[in-house]
C-alpha atoms as one frame of an Amber mdcrd trajectory, in Angstrom:
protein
  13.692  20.356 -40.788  17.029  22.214 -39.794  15.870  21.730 -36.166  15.124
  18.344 -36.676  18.780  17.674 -38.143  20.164  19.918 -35.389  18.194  17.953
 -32.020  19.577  14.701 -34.308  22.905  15.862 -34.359  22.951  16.489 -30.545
  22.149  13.485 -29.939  24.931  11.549 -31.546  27.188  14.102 -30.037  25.289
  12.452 -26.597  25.778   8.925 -27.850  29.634   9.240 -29.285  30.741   9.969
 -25.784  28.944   7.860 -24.051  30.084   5.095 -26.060  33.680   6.473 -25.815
  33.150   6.491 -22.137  32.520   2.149 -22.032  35.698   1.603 -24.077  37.990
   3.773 -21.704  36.398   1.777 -19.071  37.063  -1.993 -20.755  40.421  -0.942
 -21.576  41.137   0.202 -18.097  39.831  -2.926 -16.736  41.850  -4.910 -19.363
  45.178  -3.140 -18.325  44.709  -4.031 -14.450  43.793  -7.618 -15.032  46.409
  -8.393 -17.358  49.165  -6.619 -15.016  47.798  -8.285 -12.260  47.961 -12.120
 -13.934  51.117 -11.466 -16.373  53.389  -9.672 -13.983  52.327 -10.744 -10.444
  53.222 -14.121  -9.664  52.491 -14.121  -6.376  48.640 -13.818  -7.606  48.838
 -16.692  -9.766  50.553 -19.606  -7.275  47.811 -18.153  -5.039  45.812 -21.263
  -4.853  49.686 -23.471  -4.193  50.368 -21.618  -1.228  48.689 -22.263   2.378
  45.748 -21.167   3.568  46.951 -17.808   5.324  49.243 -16.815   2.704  46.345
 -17.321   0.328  44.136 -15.133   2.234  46.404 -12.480   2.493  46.584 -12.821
  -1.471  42.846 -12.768  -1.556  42.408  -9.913   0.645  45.132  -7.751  -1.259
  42.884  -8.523  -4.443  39.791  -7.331  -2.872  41.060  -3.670  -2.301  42.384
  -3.548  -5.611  39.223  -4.262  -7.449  37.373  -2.825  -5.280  39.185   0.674
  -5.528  38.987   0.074  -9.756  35.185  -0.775  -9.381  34.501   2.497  -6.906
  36.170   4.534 -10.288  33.849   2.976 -12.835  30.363   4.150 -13.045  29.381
   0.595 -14.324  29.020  -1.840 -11.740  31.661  -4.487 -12.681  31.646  -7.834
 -10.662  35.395  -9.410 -10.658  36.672 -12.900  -9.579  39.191 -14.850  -9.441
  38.783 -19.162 -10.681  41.078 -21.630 -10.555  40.545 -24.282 -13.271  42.068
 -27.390 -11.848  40.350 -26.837  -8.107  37.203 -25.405  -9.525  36.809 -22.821
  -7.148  34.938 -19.368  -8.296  35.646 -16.442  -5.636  34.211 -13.446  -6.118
  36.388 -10.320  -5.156  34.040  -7.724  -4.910  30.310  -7.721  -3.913  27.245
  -8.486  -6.493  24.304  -6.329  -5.736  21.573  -8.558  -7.604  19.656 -10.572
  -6.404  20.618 -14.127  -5.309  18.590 -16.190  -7.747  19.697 -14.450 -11.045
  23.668 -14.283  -9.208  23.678 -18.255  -9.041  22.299 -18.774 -12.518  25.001
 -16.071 -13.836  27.617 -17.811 -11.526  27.471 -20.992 -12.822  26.791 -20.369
 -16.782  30.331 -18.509 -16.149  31.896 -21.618 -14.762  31.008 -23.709 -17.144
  32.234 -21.011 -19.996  35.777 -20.958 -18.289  36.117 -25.019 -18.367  36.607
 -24.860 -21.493  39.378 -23.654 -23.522  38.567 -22.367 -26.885  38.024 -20.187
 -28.977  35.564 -18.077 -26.843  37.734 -18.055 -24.289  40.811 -16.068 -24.955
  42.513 -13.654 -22.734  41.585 -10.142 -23.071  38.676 -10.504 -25.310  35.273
  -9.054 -24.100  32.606 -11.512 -24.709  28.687 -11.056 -25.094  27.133 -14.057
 -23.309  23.719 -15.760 -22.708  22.286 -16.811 -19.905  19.286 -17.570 -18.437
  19.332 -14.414 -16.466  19.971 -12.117 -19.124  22.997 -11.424 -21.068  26.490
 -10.690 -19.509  29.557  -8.677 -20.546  32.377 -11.260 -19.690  36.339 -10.798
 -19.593  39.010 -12.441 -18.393  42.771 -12.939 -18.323  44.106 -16.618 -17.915
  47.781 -18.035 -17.016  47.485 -21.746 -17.157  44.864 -22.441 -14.656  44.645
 -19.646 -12.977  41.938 -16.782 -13.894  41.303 -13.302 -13.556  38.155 -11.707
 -14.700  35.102  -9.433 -14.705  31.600  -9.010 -16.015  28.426  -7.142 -16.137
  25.304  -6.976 -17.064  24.134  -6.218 -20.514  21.541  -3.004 -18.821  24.414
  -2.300 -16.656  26.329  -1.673 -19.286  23.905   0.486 -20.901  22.379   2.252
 -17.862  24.102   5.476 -19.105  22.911   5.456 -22.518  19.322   4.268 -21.941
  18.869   7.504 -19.615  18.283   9.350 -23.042  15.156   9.400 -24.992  15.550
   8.751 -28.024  12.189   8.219 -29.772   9.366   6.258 -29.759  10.886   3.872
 -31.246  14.586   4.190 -30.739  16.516   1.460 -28.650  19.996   0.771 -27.737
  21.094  -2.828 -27.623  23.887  -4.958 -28.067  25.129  -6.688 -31.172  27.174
 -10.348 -31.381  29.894 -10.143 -34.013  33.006  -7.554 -34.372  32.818  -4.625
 -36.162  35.880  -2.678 -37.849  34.530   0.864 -37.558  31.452   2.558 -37.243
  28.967   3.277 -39.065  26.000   5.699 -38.963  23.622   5.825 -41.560  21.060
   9.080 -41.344  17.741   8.997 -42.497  15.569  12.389 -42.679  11.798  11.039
 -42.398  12.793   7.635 -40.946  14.960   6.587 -38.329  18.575   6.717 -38.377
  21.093   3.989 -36.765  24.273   4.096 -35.152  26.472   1.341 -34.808  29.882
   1.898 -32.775  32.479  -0.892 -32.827  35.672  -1.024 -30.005  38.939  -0.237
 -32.136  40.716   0.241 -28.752  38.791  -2.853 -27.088  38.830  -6.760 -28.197
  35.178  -7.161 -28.421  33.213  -9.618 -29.855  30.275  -7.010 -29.898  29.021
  -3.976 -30.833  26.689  -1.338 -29.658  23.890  -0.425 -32.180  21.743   2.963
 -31.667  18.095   3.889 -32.996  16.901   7.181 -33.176  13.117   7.255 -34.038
  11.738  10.244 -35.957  11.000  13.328 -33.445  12.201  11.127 -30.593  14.147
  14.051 -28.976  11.357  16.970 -29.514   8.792  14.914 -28.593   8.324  15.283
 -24.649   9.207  19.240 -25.815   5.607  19.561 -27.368   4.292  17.739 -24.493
   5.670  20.081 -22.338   4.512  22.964 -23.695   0.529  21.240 -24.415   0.622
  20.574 -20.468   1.914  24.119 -19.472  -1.052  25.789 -22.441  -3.181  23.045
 -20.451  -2.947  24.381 -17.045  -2.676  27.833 -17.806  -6.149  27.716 -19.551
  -7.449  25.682 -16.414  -6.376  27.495 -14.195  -8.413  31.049 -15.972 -11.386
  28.727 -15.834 -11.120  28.282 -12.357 -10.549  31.947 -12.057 -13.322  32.876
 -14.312 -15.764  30.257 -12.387 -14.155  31.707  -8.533 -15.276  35.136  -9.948
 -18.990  34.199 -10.944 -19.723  32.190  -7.489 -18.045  35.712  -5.522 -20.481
  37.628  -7.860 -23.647  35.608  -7.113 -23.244  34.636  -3.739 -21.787  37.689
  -2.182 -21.907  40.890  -4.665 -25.276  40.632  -6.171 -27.416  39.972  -2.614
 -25.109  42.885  -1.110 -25.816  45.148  -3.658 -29.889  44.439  -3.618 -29.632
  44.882  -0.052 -27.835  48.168  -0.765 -30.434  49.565  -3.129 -33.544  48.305
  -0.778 -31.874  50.577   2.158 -30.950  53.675  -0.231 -34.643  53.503  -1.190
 -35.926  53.050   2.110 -33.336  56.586   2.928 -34.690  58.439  -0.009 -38.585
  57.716   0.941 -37.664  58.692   4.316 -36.159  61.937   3.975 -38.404  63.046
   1.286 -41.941  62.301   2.979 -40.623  61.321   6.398 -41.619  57.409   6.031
 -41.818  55.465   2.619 -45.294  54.499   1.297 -44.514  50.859   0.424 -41.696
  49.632   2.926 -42.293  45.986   1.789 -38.880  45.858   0.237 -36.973  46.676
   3.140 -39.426  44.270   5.377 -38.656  41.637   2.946 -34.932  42.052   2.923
 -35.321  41.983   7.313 -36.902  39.093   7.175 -34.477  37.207   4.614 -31.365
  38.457   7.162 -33.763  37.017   9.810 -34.114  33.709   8.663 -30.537  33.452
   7.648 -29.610  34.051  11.153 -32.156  31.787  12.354 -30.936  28.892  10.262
 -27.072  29.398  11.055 -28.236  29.052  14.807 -29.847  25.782  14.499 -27.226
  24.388  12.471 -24.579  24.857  14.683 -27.093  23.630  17.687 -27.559  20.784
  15.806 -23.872  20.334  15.281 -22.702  20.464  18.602 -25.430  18.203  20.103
 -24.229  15.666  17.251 -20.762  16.006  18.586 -21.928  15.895  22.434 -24.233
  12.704  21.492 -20.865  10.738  19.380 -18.503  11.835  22.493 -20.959  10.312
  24.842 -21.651   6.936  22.827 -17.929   6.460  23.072 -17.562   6.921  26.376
 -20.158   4.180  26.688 -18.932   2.130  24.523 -15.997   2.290  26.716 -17.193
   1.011  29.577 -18.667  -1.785  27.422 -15.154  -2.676  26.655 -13.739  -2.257
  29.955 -14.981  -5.105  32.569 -12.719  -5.180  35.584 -14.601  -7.632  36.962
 -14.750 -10.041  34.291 -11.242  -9.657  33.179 -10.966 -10.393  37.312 -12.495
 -13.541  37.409 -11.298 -15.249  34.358  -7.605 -14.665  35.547  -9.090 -15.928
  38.875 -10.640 -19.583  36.608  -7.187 -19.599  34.670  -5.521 -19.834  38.109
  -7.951 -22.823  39.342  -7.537 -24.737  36.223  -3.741 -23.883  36.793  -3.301
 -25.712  40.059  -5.804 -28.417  38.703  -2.970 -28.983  35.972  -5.872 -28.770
  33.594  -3.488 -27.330  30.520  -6.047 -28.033  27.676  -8.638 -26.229  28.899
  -6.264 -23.503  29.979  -4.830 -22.949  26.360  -8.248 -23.505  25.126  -9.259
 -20.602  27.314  -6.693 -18.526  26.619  -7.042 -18.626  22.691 -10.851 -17.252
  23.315  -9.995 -14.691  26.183  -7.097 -13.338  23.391  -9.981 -13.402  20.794
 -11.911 -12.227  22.494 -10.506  -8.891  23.852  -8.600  -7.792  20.170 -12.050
  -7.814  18.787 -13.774  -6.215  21.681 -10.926  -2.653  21.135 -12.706  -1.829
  17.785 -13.967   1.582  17.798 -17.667   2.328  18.240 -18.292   3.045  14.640
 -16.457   0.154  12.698 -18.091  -2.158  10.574 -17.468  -5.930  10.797 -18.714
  -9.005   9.191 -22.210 -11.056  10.336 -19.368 -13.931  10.034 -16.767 -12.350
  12.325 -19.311 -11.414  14.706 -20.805 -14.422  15.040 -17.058 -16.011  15.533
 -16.966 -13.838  18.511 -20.001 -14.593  19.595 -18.796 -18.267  19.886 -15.567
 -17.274  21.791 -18.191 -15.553  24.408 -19.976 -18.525  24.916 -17.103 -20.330
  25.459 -15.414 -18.457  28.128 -18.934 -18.060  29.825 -19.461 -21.807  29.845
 -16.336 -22.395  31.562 -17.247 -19.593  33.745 -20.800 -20.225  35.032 -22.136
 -23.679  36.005 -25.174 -23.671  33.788 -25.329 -25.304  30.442 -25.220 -23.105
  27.348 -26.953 -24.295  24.010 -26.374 -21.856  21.222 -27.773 -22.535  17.571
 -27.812 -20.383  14.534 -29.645 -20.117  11.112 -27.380 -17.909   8.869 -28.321
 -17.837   5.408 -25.490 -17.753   2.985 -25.521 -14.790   1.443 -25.142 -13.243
   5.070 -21.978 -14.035   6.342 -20.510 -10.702   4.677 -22.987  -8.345   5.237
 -21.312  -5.052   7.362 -23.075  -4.279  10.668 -21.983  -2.499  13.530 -19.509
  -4.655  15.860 -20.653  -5.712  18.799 -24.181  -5.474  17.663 -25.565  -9.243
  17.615 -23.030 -10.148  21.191 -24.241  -7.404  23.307 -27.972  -9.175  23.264
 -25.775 -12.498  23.334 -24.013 -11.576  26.667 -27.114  -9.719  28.003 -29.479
 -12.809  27.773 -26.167 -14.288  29.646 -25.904 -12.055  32.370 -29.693 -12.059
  33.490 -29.653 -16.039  33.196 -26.511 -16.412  35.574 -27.704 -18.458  38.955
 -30.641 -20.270  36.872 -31.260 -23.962  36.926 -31.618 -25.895  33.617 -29.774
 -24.972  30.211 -29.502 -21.720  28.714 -30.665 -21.959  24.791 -30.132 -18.898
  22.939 -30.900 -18.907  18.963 -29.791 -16.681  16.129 -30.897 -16.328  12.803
 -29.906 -14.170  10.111 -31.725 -13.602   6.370 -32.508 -10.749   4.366 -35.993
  -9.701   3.381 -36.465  -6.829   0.493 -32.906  -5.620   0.491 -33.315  -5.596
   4.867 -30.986  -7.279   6.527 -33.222  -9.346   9.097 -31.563 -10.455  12.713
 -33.561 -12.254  15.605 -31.308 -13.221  18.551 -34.296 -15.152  21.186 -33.763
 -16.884  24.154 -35.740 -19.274  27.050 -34.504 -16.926  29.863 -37.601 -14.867
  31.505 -38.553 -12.623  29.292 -38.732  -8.439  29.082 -41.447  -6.944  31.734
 -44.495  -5.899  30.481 -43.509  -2.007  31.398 -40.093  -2.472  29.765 -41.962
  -3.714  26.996 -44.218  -1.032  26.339 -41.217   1.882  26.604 -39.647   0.252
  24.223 -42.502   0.788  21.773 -42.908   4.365  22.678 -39.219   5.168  22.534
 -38.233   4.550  26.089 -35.550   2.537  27.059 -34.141   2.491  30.545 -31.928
   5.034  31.741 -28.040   4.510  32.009 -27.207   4.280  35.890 -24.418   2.783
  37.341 -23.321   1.313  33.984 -26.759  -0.626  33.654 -28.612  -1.067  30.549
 -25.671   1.101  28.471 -25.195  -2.105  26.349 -29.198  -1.413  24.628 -28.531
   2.061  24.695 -25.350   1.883  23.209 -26.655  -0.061  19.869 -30.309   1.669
  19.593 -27.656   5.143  19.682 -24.967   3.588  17.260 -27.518   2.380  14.624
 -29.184   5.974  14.872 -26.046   7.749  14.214 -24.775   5.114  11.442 -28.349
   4.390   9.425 -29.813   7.898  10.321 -32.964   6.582  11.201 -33.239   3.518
   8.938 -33.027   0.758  11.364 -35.178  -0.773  14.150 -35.221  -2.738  17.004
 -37.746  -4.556  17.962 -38.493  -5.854  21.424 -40.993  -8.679  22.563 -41.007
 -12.003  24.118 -41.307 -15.824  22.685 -44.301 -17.724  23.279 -42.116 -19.961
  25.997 -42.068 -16.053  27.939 -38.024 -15.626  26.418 -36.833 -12.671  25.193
 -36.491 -12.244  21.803 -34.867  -9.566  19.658 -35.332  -8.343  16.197 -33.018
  -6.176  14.712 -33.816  -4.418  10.691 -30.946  -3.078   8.773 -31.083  -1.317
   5.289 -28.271  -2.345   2.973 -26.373  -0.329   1.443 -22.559   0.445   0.572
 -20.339   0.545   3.479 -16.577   0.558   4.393 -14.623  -2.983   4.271 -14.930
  -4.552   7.411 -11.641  -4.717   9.672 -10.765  -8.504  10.126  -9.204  -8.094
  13.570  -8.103 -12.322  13.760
């Protein structure tokens, strides 16, 4: 209880001279402004002299205040208004923002229209507005004005740095108060309420100091540091037990099977039962063994990803098409055929920010079928045959995650072997899911797979990269080995119309957020 009354006492100690601290501040201000409008009046014909001269007046103004504000550690805003011109200048900079400053702004100009009795010189005023409450001041001669204000939090920025309790506060009071008064509680909170005998205030500042409020984060303290200390001997305790079991206890049996194996030997010259010691060789053995084909395993994973992005690489970069569609822009160029060329251009941009995705990101069904429509576009401008393409996407598709460039790398290959062809080119898409399987068939009436492609396909066989060839079906059978471990198939065969058709079998699961690259 002594404590208690000793933390409580601190803390009005804290508060008196803090308080004491925004009355030597409103009195200073009060002095400057009233010098400046009682015994300058050069400063108050300001606004009857000509524009330069008033301007010089201004400026002089500015680096007055703005020295006297630099002093203060509460950020007071002074102006100068003229009542018979209306015109509000601020002399020193507002740092709020612009919204709340014009709402402030012009509940002050209205407040100074008016003379009454809230409106004296010298008097410090509490004021609403509908940005928050304002400390306003100002000194008046006639028409002309000098004066300052704040913000209420501003004003208390200093104080509310303190805790003081749960539920302790400090806010301002309307109404003038002769003296202080403090009134102490022991078990319930105690208020403080300072008045401004050197100040003309219409306000006062009223403090509440809740029960415990200053020992509080104290005990908190020292739960968090008993806390940590006790998780951090867990931790210890738990590092010790895993040293113990993994390494100590196997070295030590190990230890004991060869001081055995010692002790048989140099008593009878070989041990009758060495199965110990064979059994502890052949652990050591297959420990060995096992660490080997790990890191094998490791390294040929790393060899295998390093090569799939080099594929997918060259997959991204075609020379020759980028060639030839800066070669069709030019045509359409000197054909002054500008709609197509912007047209064009919109796709070729498309098309090459989504083509840069790594080999491993995850996209949309949706966004991959959007590219697949800026491929067909460009290609149709492209090659003189007619392309027809028509999807069946169930709904509950669109945002399934697949591999990018998955669906459009059958897309451009039924393309490519179809170029020089007579008739249209009708490739079909359809997407649905079947059991939790994502189910894709991409078919087309081009000429089919050979037989002998066919059947290495079923056995496993695909064709050899050479030359760039064939990397595009590599690529994806690779990338949906590495990605679904095994889970998905491909499925080669042709259409009864001899086309090629492809069906591709994805397990769902949780994946990472596709990147939207439009």
């Amino acid at each position: 209880m002594q404590k208690r009354q000793t933390d409580e006492q601190q803390m009005v100690q804290i508060a008196d001279r803090f308080v004491k601290k925004i009355e030597s501040e409103l009195q200073n201000n009060s002095n400057y402004m009233n010098q400046t409008v009682i015994l300058r009046r050069d400063y108050r014909n300001m606004y009857q002299m000509n524009d330069l001269e008033r301007v010089n007046k201004i400026s002089d103004l500015q680096m007055i205040y703005k020295l006297l504000g630099e002093m203060a550690d509460i950020p007071y805003n002074y102006f100068v208004y003229d009542r018979e011109k209306d015109s509000f200048l601020e002399l020193t900079r507002v740092d709020i923002q612009f919204s709340q400053y014009r709402e402030i702004r012009n509940t002050l100009k209205e407040r100074l229209k008016v003379d009454n009795e809230e409106n004296k010189s010298g008097v410090w005023y509490l004021a609403e507005t509908p940005a928050g409450r304002v400390i306003l001041s100002n000194w008046h001669y006639e028409n002309y004005m000098l004066g300052t204000w704040t913000r209420e939090c501003d004003l208390l920025s200093g104080i509310n740095t303190i805790d003081w309790g749960k539920y302790g506060q400090v806010e301002l009071l309307p109404g003038h108060k002769e003296q202080d008064e403090k009134q102490f509680h022991l078990w319930g909170n105690s208020l403080l309420c300072y008045s401004f005998p050197n100040c003309n205030t219409d306000f006062s500042i009223q403090i509440t100091i809740s029960k415990d409020g200053g020992l509080k984060w104290q005990m908190l303290i020292q739960i968090f540091q008993i806390l940590m200390l006790i998780w951090v001997i867990g931790i210890l305790i738990e590092l010790t037990r895993y040293v113990r079991r993994s390494f100590l206890v196997p070295t030590q049996n190990l230890t004991e099977i060869l001081e055995k194996y010692q002790t048989a030997d140099n008593e009878t010259g070989r041990p009758e039962n060495d199965t110990s010691l064979q059994d502890a060789y052949e652990i050591l053995d297959k420990l060995g063994k096992r660490a080997d084909s790990l890191t094998t395993k490791l390294y040929a994973s790393e060899l295998e990803k390093k090569q799939l992005e080099i594929n997918f690489r060259n997959l991204q970069i075609r020379p020759h098409f980028f060639a030839n569609c800066l070669t069709m822009l030019s045509a359409m160029a000197e054909n002054n055929e500008i709609e197509k060329i912007n047209k064009l251009t919109v796709c070729l941009a498309n098309y090459y920010r989504y083509i840069m995705h790594d080999c491993m990101d995850m996209v949309t069904v949706g966004q991959e079928i959007s590219h697949m429509n800026d491929v067909i576009a460009v290609n149709d401008e492209w090659n003189s045959n007619q392309i027809v393409f028509t999807s069946e996407i169930e709904e509950s598709t669109k945002n399934r995650k697949i591999p990018v460039l998955m669906i459009s790398t059958f897309l451009e290959n039924s393309i490519k072997h179809t170029v020089g062809r007579e008739g249209t080119l009708r490739i079909g898409l359809k997407v649905w899911t079947e059991k939790k399987v994502l189910c894709i068939r991409i078919t087309d009436n081009g000429e089919g797979f050979q037989k002998e492609m066919l059947e290495g396909f079923k056995l496993g066989i695909y064709p050899k990269e050479e030359l760039g060839r064939h990397i595009g079906i590599n690529n994806v059978i690779q990338r949906l080995k590495l990605i679904y471990t095994g889970r998905a198939n491909v499925e080669f065969s042709c259409t009864e119309s001899g086309g090629a058709c492809v069906e591709i079998h994805i397990p769902q699961e949780e994946t990472d957020e596709a990147f939207d690259c439009r």
